[in-house]
Coordinates of C-alpha atoms in Angstrom, one line a residue:
M223 CA 77.1 -102.7 15.1
H224 CA 80.0 -103.7 16.9
E225 CA 79.5 -105.8 19.5
V226 CA 81.5 -105.7 22.2
A227 CA 82.5 -109.0 24.7
N228 CA 84.1 -107.4 27.1
F229 CA 83.5 -104.7 30.0
P230 CA 85.3 -103.8 33.6
C231 CA 82.4 -105.3 35.3
L232 CA 80.4 -108.8 35.3
V233 CA 77.2 -108.6 34.8
R234 CA 74.2 -110.8 37.0
E235 CA 71.0 -110.8 34.4
I236 CA 67.5 -111.3 36.8
E237 CA 64.8 -112.6 34.2
T238 CA 61.9 -111.5 36.2
T239 CA 61.3 -109.9 39.0
W240 CA 58.1 -108.2 40.8
I241 CA 58.2 -104.4 41.7
P242 CA 55.0 -104.3 44.4
L243 CA 53.1 -101.1 44.2
S244 CA 51.0 -99.7 47.0
D245 CA 47.2 -101.4 45.5
G246 CA 48.5 -104.6 45.3
I247 CA 50.2 -104.8 41.7
Q248 CA 53.2 -105.9 40.8
L249 CA 55.2 -105.4 38.0
A250 CA 57.6 -107.5 35.9
A251 CA 61.0 -106.1 35.5
R252 CA 64.2 -107.3 34.2
L253 CA 67.1 -106.8 35.8
W254 CA 71.1 -106.7 34.4
L255 CA 73.4 -105.9 37.7
P256 CA 77.0 -104.9 37.7
E257 CA 79.0 -107.1 39.9
M258 CA 80.6 -104.5 41.7
E259 CA 84.3 -105.2 44.1
G260 CA 83.1 -104.9 47.9
N261 CA 79.0 -104.9 46.8
T262 CA 79.3 -101.4 46.2
P263 CA 75.6 -99.8 45.2
V264 CA 75.7 -98.7 42.1
P265 CA 73.1 -95.9 40.2
A266 CA 70.3 -97.4 37.6
V267 CA 68.8 -96.0 34.5
L268 CA 65.7 -97.1 33.8
E269 CA 62.9 -97.9 30.6
Y270 CA 59.3 -97.9 31.1
L271 CA 57.2 -99.6 28.4
P272 CA 54.3 -101.1 27.3
Y273 CA 56.3 -103.2 24.9
R274 CA 57.4 -106.6 26.6
H275 CA 60.4 -107.0 27.5
G276 CA 60.2 -110.8 27.2
D277 CA 60.0 -110.8 23.7
G278 CA 59.1 -107.4 22.0
T279 CA 62.2 -105.4 23.2
A280 CA 64.0 -108.1 24.0
I281 CA 66.5 -108.2 21.6
I282 CA 67.2 -104.4 22.0
D283 CA 67.4 -104.6 25.7
S284 CA 70.1 -107.0 25.7
I285 CA 72.4 -104.5 23.5
N286 CA 71.7 -101.5 25.6
Y287 CA 71.2 -102.9 29.1
G288 CA 73.9 -105.6 29.2
Y289 CA 76.0 -102.0 27.6
L290 CA 75.3 -100.0 30.8
A291 CA 76.1 -103.0 33.4
G292 CA 79.6 -103.5 32.1
H293 CA 80.1 -100.0 32.9
G294 CA 78.9 -99.7 36.6
I295 CA 75.1 -98.9 36.1
A296 CA 72.2 -101.2 36.4
G297 CA 69.6 -101.4 33.5
V298 CA 65.7 -102.2 34.8
R299 CA 63.5 -102.1 32.4
V300 CA 59.5 -102.6 33.5
D301 CA 55.9 -103.6 31.7
I302 CA 53.9 -101.3 32.4
R303 CA 50.4 -102.7 34.3
G304 CA 48.5 -104.5 32.2
T305 CA 50.9 -105.4 29.5
G306 CA 53.3 -107.7 29.1
N307 CA 54.2 -110.2 32.5
S308 CA 52.9 -107.4 34.4
E309 CA 49.8 -107.4 36.7
G310 CA 46.2 -104.8 36.5
L311 CA 45.3 -103.5 33.2
I312 CA 45.9 -100.6 30.7
L313 CA 42.9 -98.7 29.1
D314 CA 45.0 -95.4 27.4
E315 CA 48.4 -93.8 26.9
Y316 CA 50.0 -92.0 29.7
S317 CA 47.5 -92.4 32.3
E318 CA 47.4 -91.1 35.8
A319 CA 48.0 -95.1 36.7
E320 CA 50.7 -95.5 34.2
L321 CA 53.5 -92.6 35.9
D322 CA 51.5 -92.9 39.5
D323 CA 53.2 -96.4 38.9
A324 CA 56.7 -95.3 37.7
A325 CA 57.6 -92.7 41.0
E326 CA 56.4 -96.4 42.7
V327 CA 58.9 -98.0 40.7
I328 CA 61.5 -95.0 40.7
A329 CA 61.3 -95.8 45.1
W330 CA 61.6 -99.5 45.1
I331 CA 65.1 -99.4 42.8
A332 CA 66.4 -96.1 45.6
E333 CA 65.8 -98.7 48.6
Q334 CA 67.1 -101.6 47.1
A335 CA 70.7 -102.8 48.4
W336 CA 72.3 -103.2 44.9
C337 CA 71.2 -99.0 44.2
S338 CA 73.1 -95.8 45.0
G339 CA 69.7 -94.6 45.6
K340 CA 70.2 -91.8 41.8
I341 CA 68.3 -92.9 39.3
G342 CA 67.5 -92.2 35.6
M343 CA 65.1 -93.0 32.9
W344 CA 65.2 -93.3 29.3
G345 CA 63.3 -94.6 25.9
Y346 CA 62.2 -93.1 22.8
S347 CA 59.0 -93.0 21.6
W348 CA 56.3 -93.8 24.3
G349 CA 59.4 -94.1 26.8
G350 CA 60.8 -90.8 25.7
I351 CA 57.4 -89.2 26.7
N352 CA 57.1 -91.0 29.8
A353 CA 60.8 -90.3 31.2
L354 CA 59.3 -86.1 30.6
Q355 CA 56.3 -86.8 32.0
V356 CA 57.4 -88.6 35.0
A357 CA 60.2 -86.3 35.7
A358 CA 57.8 -83.5 35.6
R359 CA 56.2 -84.7 38.8
R360 CA 59.7 -84.9 40.1
P361 CA 60.2 -88.0 42.4
P362 CA 63.1 -87.0 44.6
A363 CA 66.0 -90.6 43.7
L364 CA 65.1 -89.5 39.7
K365 CA 68.0 -87.0 38.5
A366 CA 68.3 -86.7 34.8
I367 CA 66.4 -88.7 32.2
M368 CA 67.8 -89.5 28.6
T369 CA 64.5 -88.5 26.4
L370 CA 64.5 -89.8 22.6
Y371 CA 61.9 -88.9 19.6
S372 CA 59.5 -87.3 22.1
A373 CA 56.6 -85.1 22.4
D374 CA 56.0 -82.0 24.8
D375 CA 53.0 -81.2 23.7
R376 CA 50.5 -84.3 23.4
F377 CA 48.0 -82.8 20.9
G378 CA 50.3 -80.7 18.2
E379 CA 53.6 -82.6 18.5
D380 CA 52.1 -86.7 18.7
C381 CA 50.9 -88.9 16.4
H382 CA 47.5 -87.8 16.9
F383 CA 46.7 -84.7 15.5
M384 CA 49.4 -81.9 13.9
G385 CA 48.3 -78.9 13.8
G386 CA 45.0 -80.4 14.3
C387 CA 44.9 -82.5 11.5
L388 CA 43.9 -86.1 12.1
L389 CA 46.7 -88.2 10.9
D390 CA 46.4 -91.3 9.5
E391 CA 49.2 -92.5 12.2
N392 CA 46.2 -91.6 14.6
L393 CA 44.5 -95.0 13.2
E394 CA 47.8 -96.8 12.4
W395 CA 49.1 -97.1 16.0
G396 CA 45.8 -96.7 18.0
N397 CA 45.4 -100.7 15.5
E398 CA 48.9 -101.4 16.4
F399 CA 48.6 -100.2 20.3
L400 CA 45.2 -102.5 21.0
S401 CA 46.8 -105.1 19.1
N402 CA 49.5 -104.9 21.9
C403 CA 47.6 -104.7 24.7
T404 CA 45.8 -108.4 23.2
R405 CA 49.0 -110.8 24.0
P406 CA 48.3 -112.8 26.8
P407 CA 51.5 -113.2 29.3
D408 CA 53.7 -115.8 29.5
P409 CA 52.8 -118.9 31.2
A410 CA 56.6 -119.6 31.8
V411 CA 56.6 -116.3 33.7
V412 CA 53.2 -116.1 35.8
G413 CA 51.9 -119.7 35.8
E414 CA 48.8 -121.0 35.9
R415 CA 46.9 -117.6 36.1
W416 CA 48.2 -116.6 32.5
R417 CA 44.6 -117.4 30.7
A418 CA 42.9 -115.5 33.8
M419 CA 44.8 -112.5 33.8
W420 CA 44.3 -112.1 30.2
H421 CA 41.0 -112.5 29.8
A422 CA 40.9 -110.2 32.3
R423 CA 42.8 -107.8 29.3
L424 CA 40.5 -109.2 26.8
D425 CA 37.8 -108.0 28.8
V426 CA 38.0 -104.0 29.1
L427 CA 40.0 -103.5 25.8
D428 CA 38.3 -101.1 23.6
L429 CA 38.8 -99.5 20.2
A430 CA 42.2 -97.4 21.8
M431 CA 41.7 -94.7 19.3
D432 CA 37.9 -94.3 20.5
P433 CA 39.3 -91.6 23.3
W434 CA 41.4 -89.5 20.5
L435 CA 38.4 -89.5 18.0
R436 CA 36.6 -88.2 21.2
H437 CA 39.5 -85.1 22.0
Q438 CA 39.9 -83.2 18.5
S439 CA 41.0 -80.1 20.2
R440 CA 43.5 -78.7 22.7
D441 CA 41.7 -79.7 25.7
D442 CA 42.6 -81.1 29.5
Y443 CA 42.8 -84.7 27.9
W444 CA 46.5 -83.9 26.0
R445 CA 47.0 -81.0 28.4
R446 CA 47.4 -83.5 31.4
A447 CA 50.0 -85.2 30.0
S448 CA 52.1 -82.1 28.4
V449 CA 55.1 -81.4 29.6
S450 CA 54.5 -78.1 27.5
E451 CA 51.5 -77.0 29.6
D452 CA 54.1 -76.5 32.4
Y453 CA 58.6 -76.8 31.4
A454 CA 58.9 -75.7 35.0
A455 CA 58.4 -78.2 36.9
I456 CA 61.2 -80.7 35.4
E457 CA 63.8 -80.4 37.3
A458 CA 66.2 -83.2 36.8
A459 CA 68.4 -82.8 34.0
V460 CA 67.4 -83.6 30.2
Y461 CA 69.8 -85.1 27.3
A462 CA 66.5 -84.8 24.0
V463 CA 67.5 -86.8 21.3
G464 CA 65.6 -86.3 17.8
G465 CA 66.2 -87.2 14.2
W466 CA 65.4 -85.2 11.2
T467 CA 63.4 -88.1 9.6
D468 CA 61.8 -88.9 12.2
G469 CA 58.1 -87.1 13.1
Y470 CA 59.3 -86.0 16.7
S471 CA 62.2 -83.8 16.0
N472 CA 61.0 -80.1 16.6
T473 CA 60.3 -81.0 20.9
V474 CA 64.4 -81.3 20.6
L475 CA 65.1 -77.5 20.3
R476 CA 61.4 -76.5 21.9
L477 CA 63.4 -77.8 25.4
M478 CA 66.2 -76.4 25.4
E479 CA 64.4 -73.0 24.7
K480 CA 61.6 -73.8 27.6
L481 CA 63.8 -76.3 30.4
P482 CA 65.4 -73.5 32.9
G483 CA 67.4 -76.7 34.2
P484 CA 70.4 -78.1 32.8
R485 CA 69.9 -80.1 29.1
K486 CA 71.8 -81.1 26.2
A487 CA 70.2 -81.2 22.9
L488 CA 71.4 -84.0 20.1
I489 CA 69.9 -83.9 16.8
G490 CA 70.6 -86.7 14.0
P491 CA 69.3 -87.7 10.3
W492 CA 68.0 -90.9 11.9
G493 CA 64.0 -91.6 11.7
H494 CA 62.6 -93.7 14.9
D495 CA 64.7 -95.8 16.5
W496 CA 67.7 -96.1 18.5
P497 CA 71.0 -94.0 17.2
H498 CA 73.3 -96.4 17.1
V499 CA 71.0 -98.3 14.8
A500 CA 69.1 -95.9 13.1
E501 CA 68.7 -95.0 9.7
P502 CA 69.5 -93.5 7.3
G503 CA 73.0 -93.2 9.1
P504 CA 75.5 -91.9 10.2
Q505 CA 75.0 -93.9 12.9
I506 CA 77.3 -93.1 15.9
G507 CA 78.5 -94.5 19.4
F508 CA 75.0 -93.0 21.1
L509 CA 75.5 -96.1 24.3
Q510 CA 79.0 -94.3 24.8
E511 CA 77.5 -91.2 24.8
A512 CA 74.5 -92.3 27.5
M513 CA 77.5 -93.4 29.4
R514 CA 79.0 -90.2 29.3
W515 CA 76.1 -88.4 30.3
W516 CA 74.8 -91.6 33.0
N517 CA 78.3 -91.2 34.7
H518 CA 77.8 -87.2 34.6
W519 CA 74.6 -87.2 36.4
L520 CA 74.4 -90.3 38.5
C521 CA 78.0 -91.2 38.9
D522 CA 79.5 -87.2 39.9
E523 CA 82.0 -88.2 37.7
D524 CA 83.2 -85.4 36.0
T525 CA 83.0 -86.3 32.2
G526 CA 83.5 -83.1 30.5
I527 CA 79.6 -83.3 28.4
M528 CA 78.4 -80.3 30.5
D529 CA 81.4 -78.2 28.7
E530 CA 80.5 -78.7 25.7
A531 CA 78.0 -77.3 23.0
M532 CA 74.3 -77.6 24.4
V533 CA 72.7 -78.5 21.2
R534 CA 74.9 -80.9 18.6
V535 CA 73.0 -81.5 15.1
W536 CA 73.7 -82.9 12.0
M537 CA 73.3 -80.6 8.7
Q538 CA 71.9 -82.5 5.7
D539 CA 73.4 -82.2 2.1
S540 CA 71.1 -82.1 -0.5
I541 CA 70.4 -85.5 -2.2
P542 CA 68.0 -86.6 -5.0
P543 CA 64.8 -87.4 -3.3
S544 CA 64.3 -91.0 -2.6
S545 CA 61.7 -92.7 -0.3
T546 CA 64.2 -95.1 0.8
V547 CA 67.8 -93.3 2.6
R548 CA 70.4 -95.5 3.4
E549 CA 73.0 -93.2 4.1
W550 CA 72.3 -89.0 4.6
P551 CA 75.4 -87.3 3.7
G552 CA 76.4 -83.9 6.1
R553 CA 78.5 -82.8 9.0
W554 CA 77.6 -82.5 12.7
I555 CA 77.0 -78.7 13.9
A556 CA 76.9 -77.2 17.0
A557 CA 75.3 -74.3 19.1
S558 CA 76.2 -73.2 23.1
S559 CA 72.8 -72.1 23.8
W560 CA 69.1 -72.1 22.2
P561 CA 67.2 -69.9 20.1
D562 CA 71.0 -69.6 18.6
I563 CA 71.8 -65.7 18.4
R564 CA 74.1 -66.1 15.1
I565 CA 71.0 -67.4 12.7
T566 CA 69.2 -65.0 10.8
N567 CA 66.0 -64.6 9.4
R568 CA 65.9 -64.0 5.9
T569 CA 62.8 -62.9 3.5
L570 CA 63.4 -64.4 0.6
P571 CA 61.1 -63.6 -2.9
L572 CA 58.7 -66.0 -3.8
A573 CA 57.1 -66.3 -7.7
A574 CA 54.4 -68.4 -8.5
S575 CA 54.9 -71.0 -10.8
G576 CA 52.6 -74.6 -11.8
N577 CA 49.2 -74.4 -14.0
E578 CA 47.4 -72.3 -11.7
Q579 CA 44.5 -70.5 -12.8
T580 CA 45.4 -66.3 -11.9
H581 CA 43.0 -63.8 -11.2
Q582 CA 45.0 -60.6 -10.7
D583 CA 46.9 -61.3 -8.3
A584 CA 45.1 -64.2 -6.8
L585 CA 46.1 -67.9 -8.3
L586 CA 42.9 -70.8 -7.3
L587 CA 43.4 -73.9 -7.6
T588 CA 40.8 -77.2 -6.3
H589 CA 43.4 -80.3 -5.2
P590 CA 42.5 -83.8 -6.0
Q591 CA 42.2 -85.4 -3.1
T592 CA 45.5 -87.3 -4.0
V593 CA 47.6 -85.1 -3.3
G594 CA 49.9 -86.6 -1.0
I595 CA 51.1 -89.8 -2.0
K596 CA 54.6 -88.9 -2.0
A597 CA 55.0 -87.7 1.6
G598 CA 55.9 -90.5 3.1
K599 CA 54.6 -91.4 6.2
W600 CA 54.5 -89.2 9.7
C601 CA 56.9 -91.0 11.7
P602 CA 59.2 -93.2 9.3
Y603 CA 61.1 -95.9 11.0
G604 CA 63.8 -95.3 8.1
L605 CA 63.0 -98.6 7.1
G606 CA 61.1 -99.9 3.7
T607 CA 59.7 -97.2 1.3
D608 CA 58.5 -95.0 4.2
M609 CA 60.4 -91.9 3.7
A610 CA 59.2 -89.0 1.5
D611 CA 60.1 -89.1 -2.9
D612 CA 60.5 -86.9 -5.3
Q613 CA 58.0 -83.6 -4.5
R614 CA 57.4 -83.1 -8.3
A615 CA 53.9 -85.4 -8.9
D616 CA 52.8 -83.5 -5.2
D617 CA 53.9 -80.0 -6.0
A618 CA 51.9 -80.0 -9.9
L619 CA 49.1 -80.4 -8.4
S620 CA 49.1 -77.6 -5.7
L621 CA 50.0 -74.3 -5.4
S622 CA 53.5 -73.1 -5.7
F623 CA 55.9 -70.4 -4.8
M624 CA 59.7 -70.6 -6.6
T625 CA 62.6 -68.9 -5.7
P626 CA 65.0 -67.6 -7.7
A627 CA 68.3 -69.7 -8.2
L628 CA 70.9 -69.8 -5.6
E629 CA 73.8 -67.6 -6.5
E630 CA 75.6 -69.0 -3.3
P631 CA 75.1 -72.3 -1.0
L632 CA 72.4 -71.6 1.9
E633 CA 72.3 -73.5 5.4
I634 CA 69.1 -72.9 7.8
F635 CA 68.6 -74.9 11.0
G636 CA 65.5 -74.0 13.1
A637 CA 61.7 -73.3 11.6
P638 CA 61.0 -72.1 8.0
V639 CA 58.1 -69.9 8.6
V640 CA 55.3 -69.1 5.7
H641 CA 52.9 -66.4 5.9
L642 CA 50.0 -66.5 3.3
D643 CA 46.9 -64.3 2.0
L644 CA 44.5 -67.1 1.9
A645 CA 40.9 -67.2 1.0
V646 CA 38.4 -70.9 0.3
D647 CA 35.1 -71.9 -0.5
R648 CA 33.9 -74.0 2.0
P649 CA 33.3 -73.7 6.3
R650 CA 35.9 -75.9 6.4
A651 CA 39.4 -76.4 5.2
F652 CA 42.9 -77.4 6.0
L653 CA 46.8 -76.7 4.7
A654 CA 49.8 -78.7 3.7
V655 CA 52.6 -76.5 3.4
R656 CA 55.7 -77.8 2.8
L657 CA 59.8 -76.1 1.7
C658 CA 61.5 -77.7 -1.3
D659 CA 64.5 -78.3 -2.6
V660 CA 64.7 -77.9 -6.5
A661 CA 67.6 -79.0 -8.5
P662 CA 68.7 -77.9 -11.8
D663 CA 67.3 -80.8 -13.5
G664 CA 64.0 -81.1 -11.5
Q665 CA 64.0 -83.4 -9.1
T666 CA 62.8 -82.4 -5.6
T667 CA 63.4 -83.4 -2.3
R668 CA 61.0 -82.3 0.6
V669 CA 63.0 -80.3 3.3
S670 CA 60.2 -79.4 6.0
Y671 CA 57.0 -79.1 5.9
T672 CA 53.1 -78.6 8.2
L673 CA 50.0 -79.3 8.5
L674 CA 47.3 -76.8 10.3
N675 CA 43.6 -77.1 10.9
L676 CA 42.0 -74.0 9.4
V677 CA 39.2 -74.7 11.7
Q678 CA 40.1 -73.5 15.2
P679 CA 37.9 -73.5 18.9
D680 CA 37.1 -70.8 20.7
E681 CA 37.7 -70.1 24.4
N682 CA 35.3 -72.8 25.0
G683 CA 37.0 -75.4 22.7
H684 CA 34.0 -75.1 20.2
P685 CA 34.6 -74.5 16.1
V686 CA 34.6 -71.8 15.0
L687 CA 33.8 -72.0 11.3
L688 CA 35.3 -70.1 8.5
E689 CA 33.1 -68.0 5.9
P690 CA 34.0 -68.7 2.4
G691 CA 34.9 -66.2 -0.2
C692 CA 36.7 -64.6 2.7
R693 CA 40.4 -63.0 3.1
F694 CA 42.4 -63.8 5.3
S695 CA 45.7 -64.3 7.2
V696 CA 47.8 -67.3 8.7
T697 CA 51.8 -68.1 9.3
L698 CA 52.9 -71.1 9.4
R699 CA 55.9 -72.7 11.3
L700 CA 57.7 -75.3 9.2
N701 CA 59.2 -78.5 11.1
D702 CA 62.6 -77.5 12.0
T703 CA 65.4 -78.7 10.4
A704 CA 68.9 -77.8 9.7
Y705 CA 69.7 -78.3 5.5
A706 CA 72.5 -77.3 3.1
F707 CA 71.1 -75.5 -0.1
P708 CA 74.2 -76.0 -2.8
A709 CA 74.1 -73.0 -5.4
G710 CA 72.3 -73.2 -8.2
H711 CA 68.9 -74.7 -6.5
R712 CA 65.9 -73.2 -5.8
L713 CA 63.7 -73.2 -2.9
R714 CA 59.9 -74.1 -3.5
V715 CA 56.9 -73.3 -1.5
A716 CA 53.6 -75.9 -2.1
V717 CA 50.2 -75.5 -0.6
S718 CA 47.5 -78.0 -0.4
T719 CA 44.3 -78.4 1.1
A720 CA 44.5 -82.3 1.0
Y721 CA 47.5 -84.2 2.3
W722 CA 46.3 -88.6 2.0
P723 CA 47.0 -90.9 3.2
M724 CA 48.9 -89.1 6.2
V725 CA 46.0 -86.5 6.9
W726 CA 42.1 -87.3 6.9
P727 CA 40.3 -85.1 4.4
S728 CA 38.5 -82.4 4.5
P729 CA 34.8 -83.2 4.3
D730 CA 34.2 -81.2 0.9
P731 CA 36.9 -80.5 -2.1
V732 CA 38.0 -77.3 -1.6
T733 CA 39.5 -74.7 -4.0
L734 CA 42.2 -72.5 -2.6
T735 CA 42.7 -68.8 -3.5
L736 CA 46.4 -67.6 -2.7
F737 CA 46.8 -64.2 -2.3
A738 CA 50.8 -63.8 -4.0
D739 CA 51.3 -59.8 -2.2
G740 CA 50.6 -62.0 1.1
T741 CA 53.3 -64.9 0.6
T742 CA 56.5 -64.5 2.2
L743 CA 59.1 -67.4 3.3
E744 CA 61.0 -66.2 6.4
L745 CA 64.3 -68.5 6.6
P746 CA 66.0 -69.3 9.7
V747 CA 69.5 -68.7 8.1
R748 CA 73.0 -70.3 9.8
P749 CA 76.6 -68.7 8.9
V750 CA 78.2 -71.9 6.9
D751 CA 81.3 -72.1 8.6
E752 CA 81.7 -71.9 12.7
P753 CA 84.3 -72.0 14.7
L754 CA 82.3 -74.1 17.5
D755 CA 81.5 -76.9 14.6
Q756 CA 85.0 -77.9 14.9
S757 CA 85.4 -78.3 18.3
L758 CA 83.3 -81.1 18.5
V759 CA 84.4 -84.7 19.4
P760 CA 83.8 -87.0 16.6
F761 CA 81.4 -89.9 17.9
G762 CA 82.6 -93.2 18.4
P763 CA 81.5 -95.9 16.2
P764 CA 77.8 -97.5 17.6
E765 CA 79.1 -100.0 20.8
G766 CA 76.8 -102.3 22.5
A767 CA 77.2 -105.6 24.5
P768 CA 76.3 -109.3 22.7
Q769 CA 72.7 -109.3 21.9
L770 CA 70.4 -111.7 23.2
D771 CA 70.8 -115.8 21.7
N772 CA 67.8 -115.9 19.1
E773 CA 67.5 -117.7 15.8
V774 CA 65.5 -115.5 13.2
L775 CA 63.5 -117.6 10.7
A776 CA 62.4 -114.7 8.9
E777 CA 63.7 -111.3 8.3
G778 CA 61.7 -107.9 9.2
E779 CA 60.3 -106.4 6.1
Q780 CA 58.0 -103.8 4.4
S781 CA 56.5 -102.3 1.6
R782 CA 54.3 -100.0 1.1
R783 CA 52.8 -98.9 -2.9
F784 CA 50.3 -97.1 -4.5
E785 CA 47.9 -99.2 -6.8
H786 CA 45.5 -96.2 -9.3
D787 CA 42.1 -97.8 -10.7
L788 CA 41.9 -96.1 -13.9
T789 CA 38.4 -96.4 -14.3
S790 CA 36.7 -95.4 -11.0
G791 CA 39.4 -92.9 -9.8
E792 CA 39.9 -94.4 -6.7
M793 CA 44.2 -94.3 -5.5
R794 CA 44.8 -97.0 -3.3
M795 CA 48.0 -97.4 -0.4
V796 CA 48.8 -100.8 0.6
M797 CA 51.8 -100.6 3.4
E798 CA 52.4 -104.7 4.6
W799 CA 55.5 -104.4 7.4
G800 CA 56.7 -107.4 9.6
K801 CA 59.4 -107.5 12.6
G802 CA 60.1 -111.2 11.4
A803 CA 59.8 -114.1 13.2
V804 CA 62.4 -114.8 15.8
R805 CA 62.5 -118.2 18.8
F806 CA 64.2 -116.9 22.0
S807 CA 67.0 -119.7 22.6
R808 CA 67.3 -119.3 26.3
I809 CA 63.3 -119.3 26.5
G810 CA 62.3 -121.3 23.2
L811 CA 59.7 -118.6 22.9
L812 CA 59.2 -117.9 18.7
Y813 CA 57.8 -114.4 18.1
D814 CA 55.9 -113.3 15.8
F815 CA 54.5 -109.8 13.9
R816 CA 53.4 -108.8 11.2
G817 CA 50.5 -105.7 10.2
A818 CA 49.1 -104.5 6.7
I819 CA 47.7 -101.1 6.2
T820 CA 44.9 -100.1 2.9
N821 CA 44.3 -96.8 2.4
R822 CA 41.4 -95.6 -0.4
I823 CA 40.5 -92.9 -1.7
R824 CA 38.7 -91.7 -4.8
E825 CA 40.4 -88.3 -6.5
Q826 CA 37.5 -86.1 -6.1
D827 CA 35.3 -87.6 -3.4
P828 CA 37.0 -87.0 -0.2
T829 CA 34.2 -88.9 1.8
S830 CA 35.4 -92.0 -0.2
S831 CA 38.0 -92.4 2.6
V832 CA 38.8 -95.6 4.2
I833 CA 41.5 -97.3 6.0
R834 CA 41.5 -100.3 7.0
A835 CA 44.3 -101.4 9.6
S836 CA 45.5 -105.4 10.8
C837 CA 48.3 -106.6 13.3
V838 CA 48.6 -110.7 13.3
Y839 CA 50.8 -111.3 16.5
S840 CA 51.9 -115.2 17.1
A841 CA 53.5 -116.4 20.2
T842 CA 54.9 -120.1 20.6
Y843 CA 55.1 -121.1 24.5
P844 CA 57.7 -123.9 25.4
V845 CA 54.9 -125.0 27.7
S846 CA 51.5 -125.9 27.2
L847 CA 48.5 -123.5 27.2
R848 CA 45.6 -125.5 28.2

């Protein structure tokens, strides 16, 4: 990324300031303030996270907020109560206290002498989700948000339950969240009370995933923090950003369809990181784009951003499958509104393929529990080996259908839809359905997928078990995507009742019966050449402020491997990762954070599934902790 040293404004950074709340709690914040001629007040952009601005996000914060402030917009980075150096306690994600505090923080910022009274809010993942939730509360000073890699539906689109299926990510993230919450405040900032604050946190912490596992249907627990319950509550302008490699891409287009107010969408090829640093590339000049957005909504400047296409996404070219992709080739395409009236639904003929047992028009298969080893992670960061790999191994163990070879290129944009007629021999089962791009040489790239728990709750929230052997129909909407299939390639739909280790298994091995006459694939087909695409102004190169002075003692890394015990039939997935060891030169803090996850399962026994996760955080402070 290109660092920019010279900006229109000088920047004054305040390492810690305290924001008082009505209940007496104080939140720790870092400020980046532009020095304006005549001390002219400026708008501000808030990011509100539990990830410790003193070390956890300090490097990217310096890049992002130094850039904003250098261009005349104040940056405010606040630790949520009970995290970092902020007082109080945190017990769960997106609590009422968290959102109430955010409204008070926005009011406090608006009252500062250096602030013009106009506030924006942004962030990715947690910061993108709470930006949506706070916007739904309509704090008067909040004029616009940028929500990146976020969820409008906390049950169906967050990292806990996809299609009602328990994600492995639910357990992995729960472990990491707990690790985040157990870290002490910095003695150099909070003084001698650091130990009492730390012990107070430790005394109330429990397993983070406990409430998530207690709420396995879309009940009030999830509805409370889901803006999908009332999109009209959001009046602030919304710029929604996603990545096709990321786990949160579906929210973006749904916000474009459902929000009533000003809105824009951007989806790149990226994994779970800011678009100016994310992989797969290409990275873009995201901070320049953000400044156009903030200047329009916070500075009353006509930047032209709202005159451009509402939706801009990366049309992914077909590439050979790989669990590691640094650059995904393609091109930017546009839509003036969403849904896009130029997109038409096309139903493609499908023919059964593979080694399934056939009985008349029925295909039967009992899937081993290890279907899914080529799935990658639910939410890849685009680093290491966390993306979906060649799907042939999983396809061979699934029920699958294939189209004829395409006679001409085919581009899709939106959500593929699969209709199935099926029966299962157990009262509990789920489906994993994948759409794949099959090259002439057989290499198979996953284009989109979805999950569906076939046990659905009734009107009272109680699960309704399946009737074994009974034929029924389901319609599955796969994840949104934009993908270009070349001529000569074929499309494959693969269906399984296991998808390990991404999904926790059903309690019994399931024999699935698919009826070929009821299986169809509908694709959202987009014309290949559209004049609107040619009007898009290219993004600039990635820019940022010079990053915080630090010494990297160990680089971040990630590895992911599978081990198959042929004697016991056990499969193990071992993932190890680290964010690297860094010494922050200005404050002397040495920071290191790493983790390990092991999943185990035997091929024919879903009850043998085990996951073990650990996170180790170490911090060496420049003052005594005695």
